[in-house]
Coordinates of C-alpha atoms and ligand atoms in Angstrom, one line a residue:
M361 CA 13.2 -4.5 14.7
E362 CA 15.9 -6.0 12.4
T363 CA 17.3 -3.3 10.2
L364 CA 18.4 -3.9 6.6
S365 CA 22.0 -3.7 7.7
D366 CA 21.4 -6.4 10.3
K367 CA 19.7 -8.5 7.7
L368 CA 22.6 -8.1 5.2
N369 CA 25.0 -9.3 7.9
H370 CA 23.0 -12.2 9.0
Y371 CA 22.4 -13.5 5.5
L372 CA 26.1 -13.1 4.5
D373 CA 27.1 -14.8 7.8
A374 CA 24.7 -17.7 7.1
G375 CA 26.1 -18.1 3.6
F376 CA 23.0 -17.1 1.6
P377 CA 24.5 -17.1 -1.9
I378 CA 22.7 -14.3 -3.7
L379 CA 21.0 -11.3 -2.1
Y380 CA 18.9 -9.1 -4.3
L381 CA 18.6 -5.6 -2.9
E382 CA 15.7 -3.8 -4.5
T383 CA 16.4 -0.1 -4.4
F384 CA 17.1 3.0 -6.6
E385 CA 19.1 4.5 -3.8
E386 CA 22.5 3.1 -5.0
A387 CA 24.5 5.4 -2.7
K388 CA 22.7 4.2 0.3
A389 CA 23.1 0.6 -0.8
D390 CA 26.8 1.2 -1.3
K391 CA 27.2 2.4 2.3
L392 CA 25.3 -0.6 3.6
I393 CA 27.3 -3.0 1.6
E394 CA 30.6 -1.4 2.6
E395 CA 29.5 -1.7 6.3
A396 CA 28.6 -5.3 5.8
A397 CA 31.9 -6.0 4.1
R398 CA 33.8 -4.5 7.0
N399 CA 31.9 -6.6 9.4
Q400 CA 32.6 -9.8 7.5
N401 CA 36.2 -8.7 6.8
F402 CA 35.5 -9.1 3.1
S403 CA 36.5 -6.7 0.3
V404 CA 34.1 -5.5 -2.4
I405 CA 34.2 -6.0 -6.2
E406 CA 31.5 -4.2 -8.2
C407 CA 30.3 -5.0 -11.7
N408 CA 28.2 -2.4 -13.4
A409 CA 27.6 -1.0 -16.9
R410 CA 31.0 0.6 -17.0
G411 CA 33.1 -2.4 -16.0
V412 CA 34.5 -4.1 -13.0
F413 CA 35.8 -2.2 -10.0
F414 CA 38.1 -3.8 -7.4
K415 CA 37.4 -1.6 -4.4
A416 CA 40.3 -2.8 -2.3
T417 CA 43.0 -1.9 -4.9
A418 CA 41.0 0.8 -6.8
E419 CA 41.7 -1.2 -10.0
K420 CA 39.3 -1.1 -12.9
T421 CA 38.6 -3.3 -16.0
K422 CA 36.2 -2.7 -18.8
N423 CA 34.7 -6.2 -18.8
D424 CA 31.0 -6.7 -19.2
L425 CA 29.1 -8.9 -16.8
P426 CA 29.2 -12.3 -18.6
T427 CA 33.0 -11.8 -19.2
A428 CA 33.6 -10.8 -15.6
L429 CA 31.7 -13.8 -14.3
N430 CA 33.7 -16.0 -16.6
N431 CA 36.9 -14.6 -15.1
F432 CA 35.6 -15.3 -11.6
I433 CA 34.8 -18.9 -12.5
E434 CA 38.1 -19.5 -14.4
P435 CA 40.6 -16.7 -13.6
P436 CA 42.7 -15.9 -16.7
P437 CA 46.4 -17.0 -16.5
M438 CA 48.7 -14.3 -14.9
A439 CA 45.7 -12.6 -13.3
G440 CA 47.0 -13.5 -9.8
D441 CA 44.3 -13.6 -7.2
K442 CA 42.5 -10.6 -8.6
F443 CA 39.6 -12.7 -9.7
D444 CA 39.5 -15.0 -6.7
L445 CA 36.2 -14.3 -5.1
N446 CA 37.1 -15.8 -1.7
R447 CA 36.4 -13.4 1.1
K448 CA 34.8 -10.9 -1.3
I449 CA 31.4 -9.5 -1.9
L450 CA 30.5 -9.3 -5.6
V451 CA 28.1 -6.4 -6.1
I452 CA 26.2 -6.5 -9.4
K453 CA 24.5 -3.4 -10.7
D454 CA 22.8 -2.3 -14.0
A455 CA 22.2 -6.0 -14.8
T456 CA 18.5 -6.5 -15.2
K457 CA 18.7 -6.7 -19.0
K458 CA 22.0 -8.7 -19.0
L459 CA 20.6 -11.3 -16.7
E460 CA 17.7 -11.8 -19.0
T461 CA 19.5 -11.8 -22.4
T462 CA 22.9 -13.4 -21.8
D463 CA 24.2 -16.5 -20.1
A464 CA 25.1 -14.4 -17.0
A465 CA 22.4 -16.0 -15.0
S466 CA 23.7 -19.5 -15.4
K467 CA 27.2 -18.3 -14.5
L468 CA 25.9 -16.7 -11.4
K469 CA 24.1 -20.0 -10.6
Y470 CA 27.5 -21.8 -10.8
L471 CA 29.1 -19.3 -8.4
A472 CA 26.1 -19.4 -6.1
E473 CA 26.3 -23.1 -5.9
L474 CA 30.0 -22.9 -5.0
I475 CA 29.0 -20.6 -2.1
L476 CA 26.2 -22.9 -1.0
S477 CA 28.4 -25.9 -1.0
G478 CA 31.0 -24.1 1.2
K479 CA 33.7 -24.3 -1.5
L480 CA 33.6 -20.5 -1.9
N481 CA 33.5 -18.1 1.0
A482 CA 31.8 -15.1 -0.7
G483 CA 28.6 -13.2 -1.1
I484 CA 26.8 -11.9 -4.2
I485 CA 24.6 -8.9 -4.0
I486 CA 22.5 -7.7 -6.9
V487 CA 21.4 -4.1 -6.6
A488 CA 18.5 -3.1 -8.9
P489 CA 15.5 -0.7 -8.8
V490 CA 13.1 -3.4 -9.9
V491 CA 12.7 -7.1 -9.1
A492 CA 13.3 -9.2 -12.2
L493 CA 14.5 -12.6 -11.2
P494 CA 15.8 -15.0 -13.9
K495 CA 14.0 -18.3 -13.5
E496 CA 17.2 -20.4 -13.2
I497 CA 18.5 -18.6 -10.1
E498 CA 15.2 -17.6 -8.5
H499 CA 15.6 -20.3 -5.8
L500 CA 19.1 -19.1 -4.9
I501 CA 18.0 -15.5 -4.4
T502 CA 16.9 -13.7 -1.2
L503 CA 15.0 -10.5 -1.8
L504 CA 15.7 -7.5 0.4
S505 CA 14.4 -4.0 0.0
M506 CA 15.6 -0.7 1.4
D507 CA 14.1 0.5 4.7
Y508 CA 12.4 3.9 4.8
P509 CA 14.0 6.3 7.3
T510 CA 12.5 5.9 10.8
E511 CA 10.9 8.8 12.7
K512 CA 14.2 9.3 14.6
E513 CA 16.2 9.2 11.4
I514 CA 13.9 11.8 9.7
S515 CA 14.3 14.1 12.7
A516 CA 18.0 13.8 12.5
L517 CA 17.9 14.5 8.7
I518 CA 15.9 17.7 9.2
K519 CA 18.1 18.9 12.0
T520 CA 21.4 18.2 10.1
F521 CA 19.9 19.9 7.1
C522 CA 19.0 23.0 9.0
V523 CA 22.4 23.2 10.6
M524 CA 24.3 22.7 7.3
E525 CA 22.1 25.2 5.5
E526 CA 22.2 27.6 8.4
I527 CA 18.5 28.1 8.5
K528 CA 16.1 28.4 11.4
M529 CA 15.0 25.1 13.0
P530 CA 11.2 24.7 12.5
R531 CA 9.3 25.2 15.8
P532 CA 8.4 22.0 17.6
N533 CA 4.8 21.6 16.5
L534 CA 5.7 22.2 12.8
F535 CA 8.8 20.0 13.2
Q536 CA 6.6 17.0 14.3
R537 CA 4.2 17.6 11.4
L538 CA 7.2 17.7 9.0
V539 CA 8.5 14.4 10.4
D540 CA 5.0 12.8 10.0
A541 CA 4.7 14.1 6.5
F542 CA 8.1 12.7 5.5
K543 CA 7.3 9.2 6.7
G544 CA 7.4 6.8 3.8
M545 CA 9.8 8.9 1.7
P546 CA 13.4 7.7 0.9
E547 CA 16.3 9.7 2.4
F548 CA 17.3 11.4 -0.8
E549 CA 13.8 12.5 -1.6
I550 CA 13.6 14.0 1.9
R551 CA 16.8 16.0 1.2
N552 CA 15.5 17.0 -2.2
V553 CA 12.3 18.4 -0.8
L554 CA 14.1 20.2 2.0
S555 CA 16.4 21.8 -0.6
L556 CA 13.5 22.7 -2.8
A557 CA 11.7 24.3 0.2
V558 CA 14.7 26.4 1.0
A559 CA 15.3 27.4 -2.6
R560 CA 11.7 28.8 -2.7
D561 CA 11.8 31.1 0.2
G562 CA 14.9 30.5 2.3
T563 CA 13.0 28.7 5.1
I564 CA 11.2 25.6 6.0
G565 CA 7.6 26.6 6.9
E566 CA 4.0 25.5 7.2
E567 CA 3.5 26.0 3.4
D568 CA 6.1 23.3 2.6
L569 CA 3.8 20.6 4.0
S570 CA 1.8 20.6 0.8
L571 CA 5.1 20.3 -1.1
I572 CA 6.0 17.2 0.8
H573 CA 2.5 15.9 0.4
E574 CA 2.6 16.3 -3.4
Q575 CA 6.0 14.6 -3.6
K576 CA 4.8 11.8 -1.4
K577 CA 1.7 11.3 -3.6
Q578 CA 4.1 10.8 -6.5
I579 CA 6.3 8.4 -4.7
V580 CA 3.3 6.3 -3.6
Q581 CA 1.9 6.4 -7.2
K582 CA 5.3 5.3 -8.7
S583 CA 5.0 2.0 -6.8
G584 CA 2.5 1.2 -9.6
V585 CA 0.0 -0.4 -7.3
L586 CA -0.7 2.2 -4.7
E587 CA -2.5 5.5 -4.7
M588 CA -3.0 8.2 -2.1
I589 CA -6.6 9.2 -2.0
E590 CA -7.5 12.7 -1.0
V591 CA -10.2 12.8 1.6
E592 CA -11.1 16.4 1.4
K593 CA -14.6 16.5 3.1
D594 CA -16.3 14.9 6.0
F595 CA -17.3 11.6 4.5
F596 CA -18.3 10.2 7.9
A597 CA -21.1 12.7 8.2
D598 CA -22.0 12.0 4.6
T599 CA -22.6 8.3 5.2
G600 CA -26.2 7.4 5.9
G601 CA -27.2 4.4 7.9
L602 CA -24.6 1.6 8.4
G603 CA -24.8 2.3 12.1
N604 CA -22.9 -0.9 13.3
L605 CA -20.0 -0.2 10.9
K606 CA -19.9 3.5 11.9
R607 CA -19.9 2.6 15.6
C608 CA -17.1 0.1 15.0
L609 CA -15.0 2.8 13.3
E610 CA -15.7 5.2 16.2
R611 CA -14.4 2.6 18.7
K612 CA -11.3 2.0 16.6
Q613 CA -10.7 5.8 16.2
K614 CA -10.7 6.2 20.0
I615 CA -8.0 3.5 20.3
F616 CA -6.0 5.1 17.4
Q617 CA -6.1 8.4 19.1
N618 CA -4.9 7.0 22.5
M619 CA -2.8 4.2 21.3
T620 CA 0.0 4.5 23.9
A621 CA -2.5 4.5 26.8
A622 CA -4.6 1.8 25.1
E623 CA -1.6 -0.5 24.6
K624 CA -0.5 0.1 28.2
F625 CA -3.9 -1.0 29.3
G626 CA -3.6 -4.2 27.2
V627 CA -5.7 -3.2 24.1
D628 CA -4.5 -4.8 20.9
K629 CA -3.5 -2.6 18.0
P630 CA -6.5 -2.3 15.6
K631 CA -5.8 -4.6 12.5
G632 CA -8.6 -3.7 10.2
I633 CA -12.0 -4.6 8.9
L634 CA -13.4 -6.4 5.9
I635 CA -16.5 -5.0 4.3
A636 CA -18.4 -7.2 1.8
G637 CA -21.6 -6.6 0.0
L638 CA -23.8 -5.2 -2.6
P639 CA -22.5 -2.7 -5.1
G640 CA -23.4 1.0 -4.6
C641 CA -24.3 0.4 -0.9
G642 CA -21.5 2.5 0.6
K643 CA -18.4 0.2 0.8
S644 CA -16.0 2.7 -0.7
L645 CA -17.8 5.6 1.0
S646 CA -17.2 3.8 4.4
V647 CA -13.5 3.6 3.7
K648 CA -13.4 7.4 3.0
A649 CA -15.5 7.9 6.1
A650 CA -12.9 6.0 8.2
A651 CA -10.1 8.2 6.8
S652 CA -12.1 11.4 7.6
L653 CA -12.8 10.1 11.1
F654 CA -9.3 8.9 11.9
K655 CA -7.8 12.0 10.1
I656 CA -4.9 9.8 8.7
P657 CA -3.8 9.2 5.1
L658 CA -5.7 6.8 2.9
I659 CA -3.7 4.6 0.6
Q660 CA -5.4 2.5 -1.9
L661 CA -3.9 -0.8 -3.1
D662 CA -4.9 -1.7 -6.6
M663 CA -5.3 -5.5 -6.3
G664 CA -5.7 -6.0 -10.1
R665 CA -2.3 -4.4 -10.8
L666 CA -0.4 -6.5 -8.2
M667 CA 0.3 -9.2 -10.8
G668 CA 3.6 -8.6 -12.5
K669 CA 5.2 -10.3 -15.5
Y670 CA 8.5 -11.5 -13.9
V671 CA 9.0 -14.3 -11.4
G672 CA 8.7 -12.8 -8.0
E673 CA 7.4 -9.4 -9.2
S674 CA 3.9 -9.7 -7.8
E675 CA 5.2 -10.7 -4.4
A676 CA 7.7 -7.9 -4.6
N677 CA 4.9 -5.5 -5.5
L678 CA 2.9 -6.6 -2.5
R679 CA 5.9 -6.4 -0.2
R680 CA 6.7 -3.0 -1.5
A681 CA 3.2 -1.8 -1.0
I682 CA 3.1 -3.2 2.5
K683 CA 6.4 -1.6 3.3
Q684 CA 5.2 1.8 1.9
A685 CA 2.0 1.5 4.0
D686 CA 4.0 0.6 7.1
A687 CA 6.3 3.5 6.6
N688 CA 3.3 5.9 6.2
A689 CA 1.7 4.6 9.4
P690 CA -0.6 5.7 10.9
C691 CA -2.6 5.3 7.8
I692 CA -5.5 3.3 6.3
L693 CA -4.5 0.7 3.6
W694 CA -7.5 0.1 1.4
L695 CA -7.6 -3.2 -0.5
D696 CA -10.3 -2.5 -3.0
E697 CA -12.0 -5.4 -4.8
M698 CA -9.9 -7.8 -2.8
E699 CA -11.5 -10.7 -4.7
K700 CA -9.5 -9.7 -7.8
A701 CA -6.2 -10.8 -6.4
F702 CA -7.1 -13.7 -4.1
A703 CA -10.0 -15.4 -5.8
G704 CA -7.7 -18.1 -7.4
V705 CA -6.2 -19.4 -4.1
G706 CA -6.5 -23.1 -3.7
G707 CA -6.9 -23.7 -7.4
Q708 CA -4.4 -25.3 -9.8
G709 CA -1.7 -23.9 -12.1
V710 CA 1.0 -21.2 -11.9
N711 CA -1.5 -18.4 -11.2
A712 CA -3.1 -20.3 -8.4
E713 CA 0.3 -20.9 -6.8
L714 CA 1.1 -17.3 -7.1
T715 CA -2.1 -16.1 -5.5
T716 CA -1.6 -18.6 -2.7
R717 CA 1.9 -17.2 -2.1
L718 CA 0.5 -13.6 -2.2
M719 CA -2.1 -14.5 0.3
G720 CA 0.5 -16.0 2.5
T721 CA 2.6 -12.9 2.4
F722 CA -0.4 -10.7 3.1
L723 CA -1.8 -12.8 6.0
T724 CA 1.6 -13.1 7.7
W725 CA 1.9 -9.4 7.6
M726 CA -1.7 -8.9 8.9
Q727 CA -0.9 -11.3 11.7
E728 CA 2.4 -9.8 12.7
K729 CA 2.1 -6.2 11.8
K730 CA 3.4 -3.8 14.4
S731 CA 2.6 -0.6 12.6
L732 CA -0.6 1.4 13.0
T733 CA -1.8 0.5 9.5
F734 CA -5.5 0.0 9.6
V735 CA -6.5 -2.4 6.7
I736 CA -9.9 -2.0 5.1
A737 CA -10.7 -4.7 2.5
T738 CA -13.7 -4.2 0.4
L739 CA -15.3 -6.8 -1.9
N740 CA -18.4 -7.4 -3.8
T741 CA -18.6 -11.1 -3.4
I742 CA -17.2 -13.5 -0.8
K743 CA -18.0 -16.5 -2.9
N744 CA -14.4 -17.1 -4.0
I745 CA -12.6 -15.6 -1.1
P746 CA -10.4 -18.1 0.7
P747 CA -11.6 -19.0 4.2
E748 CA -8.2 -18.0 5.6
F749 CA -9.2 -14.4 5.3
L750 CA -12.5 -14.9 7.1
R751 CA -11.0 -16.7 10.0
R752 CA -11.3 -14.9 13.4
G753 CA -8.1 -13.0 14.3
R754 CA -7.3 -11.8 10.7
F755 CA -9.6 -8.8 10.6
D756 CA -11.1 -7.2 13.8
E757 CA -14.6 -7.4 12.3
I758 CA -16.2 -8.6 9.1
F759 CA -19.3 -6.7 7.9
Y760 CA -21.7 -7.1 5.1
V761 CA -23.6 -4.2 3.6
D762 CA -27.1 -4.9 2.5
L763 CA -29.7 -2.6 0.8
P764 CA -30.6 0.2 3.2
D765 CA -33.8 -0.1 5.2
E766 CA -36.5 2.7 5.3
Y767 CA -34.8 4.7 8.0
E768 CA -31.4 4.5 6.3
R769 CA -32.9 5.5 3.0
E770 CA -34.3 8.6 4.7
E771 CA -30.9 9.5 6.0
I772 CA -29.3 8.9 2.6
L773 CA -31.9 11.0 0.9
R774 CA -31.3 13.8 3.4
I775 CA -27.6 13.7 2.7
H776 CA -27.9 13.9 -1.0
I777 CA -30.7 16.5 -1.1
S778 CA -28.9 18.8 1.4
R779 CA -25.7 18.5 -0.7
R780 CA -27.5 19.9 -3.7
R781 CA -30.6 21.8 -2.6
P782 CA -30.3 22.5 1.2
Q783 CA -32.8 25.3 0.9
D784 CA -35.5 22.8 -0.2
L785 CA -34.9 20.1 2.4
S786 CA -37.5 21.3 4.9
R787 CA -40.3 21.1 2.3
I788 CA -39.5 17.5 1.3
N789 CA -41.4 14.7 3.0
L790 CA -38.4 12.4 3.3
Q791 CA -40.4 9.7 5.1
K792 CA -42.8 9.4 2.2
I793 CA -40.1 9.3 -0.4
A794 CA -38.1 6.7 1.6
R795 CA -41.1 4.5 1.8
R796 CA -41.3 4.5 -2.0
T797 CA -37.7 3.5 -2.5
E798 CA -37.7 -0.1 -1.2
G799 CA -34.9 -2.0 -2.9
F800 CA -32.9 1.1 -3.8
S801 CA -29.2 1.2 -3.0
G802 CA -27.4 4.3 -1.8
A803 CA -26.1 4.9 -5.3
D804 CA -29.7 4.5 -6.7
L805 CA -31.0 7.0 -4.2
E806 CA -28.2 9.5 -5.1
G807 CA -29.0 8.9 -8.8
A808 CA -32.7 9.7 -8.3
V809 CA -31.9 12.9 -6.3
K810 CA -29.5 14.0 -9.0
D811 CA -32.1 13.4 -11.8
A812 CA -34.8 15.1 -9.9
V813 CA -32.7 18.2 -9.3
E814 CA -31.6 18.3 -13.0
E815 CA -35.2 18.0 -14.2
T816 CA -36.4 20.7 -11.8
F817 CA -33.8 23.0 -13.3
N818 CA -34.6 22.1 -16.9
Q819 CA -38.3 22.8 -16.3
G820 CA -37.4 26.3 -15.0
L821 CA -38.8 25.6 -11.5
N822 CA -37.5 27.2 -8.4
S823 CA -37.4 24.4 -6.0
L824 CA -37.2 20.7 -5.7
T825 CA -40.5 19.0 -4.8
D826 CA -41.7 15.6 -3.6
E827 CA -43.3 15.1 -7.0
A828 CA -40.0 15.7 -8.9
L829 CA -38.3 13.1 -6.6
I830 CA -41.1 10.6 -7.0
D831 CA -41.0 11.0 -10.8
A832 CA -37.3 10.3 -10.8
I833 CA -37.8 7.3 -8.5
N834 CA -40.4 5.9 -10.8
Q835 CA -38.0 6.0 -13.7
T836 CA -35.2 4.3 -11.8
H837 CA -34.4 0.6 -12.1
P838 CA -33.1 -0.1 -8.6
L839 CA -30.5 -2.6 -7.7
S840 CA -33.1 -5.0 -6.3
E841 CA -34.5 -5.2 -9.8
T842 CA -31.3 -5.3 -11.8
M843 CA -29.5 -7.8 -9.6
A844 CA -32.4 -9.7 -8.0
D845 CA -30.8 -13.2 -8.3
E846 CA -27.3 -12.1 -7.1
I847 CA -28.8 -10.3 -4.1
K848 CA -30.8 -13.4 -3.1
D849 CA -27.6 -15.6 -3.3
M850 CA -25.5 -13.1 -1.5
R851 CA -28.0 -12.7 1.4
E852 CA -28.2 -16.4 1.8
D853 CA -24.4 -16.7 1.8
Y854 CA -23.9 -13.9 4.4
A855 CA -26.6 -15.3 6.6
K856 CA -24.9 -18.8 6.5
R857 CA -21.6 -17.3 7.5
S858 CA -23.1 -15.1 10.2
F859 CA -21.4 -11.9 9.1
K860 CA -22.2 -8.8 11.0
N861 CA -24.7 -6.6 9.3
A862 CA -23.1 -3.1 8.8
S863 CA -26.5 -1.5 9.4
Ligands
ATP1026 P1 -19.0 -0.8 -5.6 O1 -18.9 -2.1 -5.1 O2 -19.7 -0.7 -6.9 O3 -17.6 0.0 -5.6 P2 -19.7 0.6 -3.2 O4 -20.5 -0.2 -2.2 O5 -18.3 0.8 -2.9 O6 -19.9 0.0 -4.6 P3 -20.0 3.4 -3.0 O7 -19.0 3.8 -4.1 O8 -19.6 3.5 -1.6 O9 -20.5 1.9 -3.3 O10 -21.3 4.2 -3.3 C1 -21.6 4.9 -4.5 C2 -22.2 6.2 -4.2 O11 -23.5 6.0 -3.6 C3 -21.5 7.0 -3.1 O12 -20.5 7.8 -3.6 C4 -22.6 7.7 -2.4 O13 -22.8 9.0 -3.1 C5 -23.8 6.9 -2.6 N1 -24.0 6.1 -1.4 C6 -24.0 4.7 -1.3 N2 -24.2 4.3 0.0 C7 -24.5 5.5 0.7 C8 -24.8 5.7 2.1 N3 -24.9 4.8 3.0 N4 -24.9 7.0 2.4 C9 -24.8 8.0 1.6 N5 -24.5 7.8 0.3 C10 -24.3 6.6 -0.2

């Protein structure tokens, strides 16, 4: 795999005029840039909020960015070759605001065009924690983001830390769990957590896994579009019906568990599944069921929040999310309400162009991904979903969830009654109740059980009865009633597309 350092070298070699390195790890960025400069035989000049630093001569000036750029374009008399950018890398930091509010962007454009035309042999690297690209130079910029440490690098980090701090190396089993838990965290965060762990009790132990977990949750959250979902109980056992979908998940889990042997045998890495269908019928529940079954982290991508206000921000958000998911692999990446982000593809206008680009980024990743990231996309309606998503080869399977049949309703009722009143279950005629709930979704059934239990308590009765459940059912307006037209349309649509029924 091409590392960030390789990429920096290749882009500089090929004369890409402006590289935009999205990171808040400036020290790590500095190291990479110095390494690239050495390889190119270039020296480094850095412009930041405090001025201009000529690294080769250790000289400093207090110029701000627009003034410094002016000097590089038209060196002041008597300045010698100090401001000659030939064979130099110009690193720009702390510039997000400056690029927006001054004419620095147009000056950068001028320098970038000199590089592009071959008149200037230099590189420009903008280092910033967020992606905010000024419109006039957007086409000259190549976006790069920092790699997360690999498994090997994390191992080395922990080992070095233990040696430096003179603490006992964690035993092999714990060591591997620590490495897995640290996946998807930047280097400095790993060091911080290790220091915190040692500060607490002088060792790195089992109890520190939750510390790492907490920290990681925050990091994922800070991305603004991702969230780590806790899957604290056995959602797989708590999902009634949906036999086809559950069997598919079991097959995939077997592969996940034996990935090395499976790949040797010629089995492809599982890509993911798409689940479309009626609200309240268990789509979100199935995602959590998958995470319980696979026993891997569940990361939710908020499709509605992908869209950013700056040029390139939405794609950067998506790329960052993908990178974070890849770094956390093996994990499940849940694209909830996928239609929210991709419905506009193929239309007209700036937004349509953006969603088309987002779709491109996403599909390319799906196609090429090497990591064990299992994608589960859920959506209520497939009406506006671009056909590219539904083409074979994108997802391993596409399911639709319909209203549960009688047998499934019985299972769902059993689950929700035993969660609340396990002691009453044997006295309830589940079959009879299931027969009376035609057209109910899983959520409707849960709602009726909840109401019946509440009413039984309010009446001062000791146990839940068939009658209480039937009363609650009679007062429920099920999905088949409230969404009759939508259900009819959806069923026709799914039948036409020959999606696999999840049941
Ligand atoms: P939406 O599209 O509105 O998000 P959804 O299909 O994702 O709906 P869920 O959130 O999975 O629906 O279901 C809502 C609740 O209904 C679940 O938390 C669960 O308690 C209950 N439920 C739905 N389907 C089932 C099922 N098959 N088995 C058990 N419970 C179910």
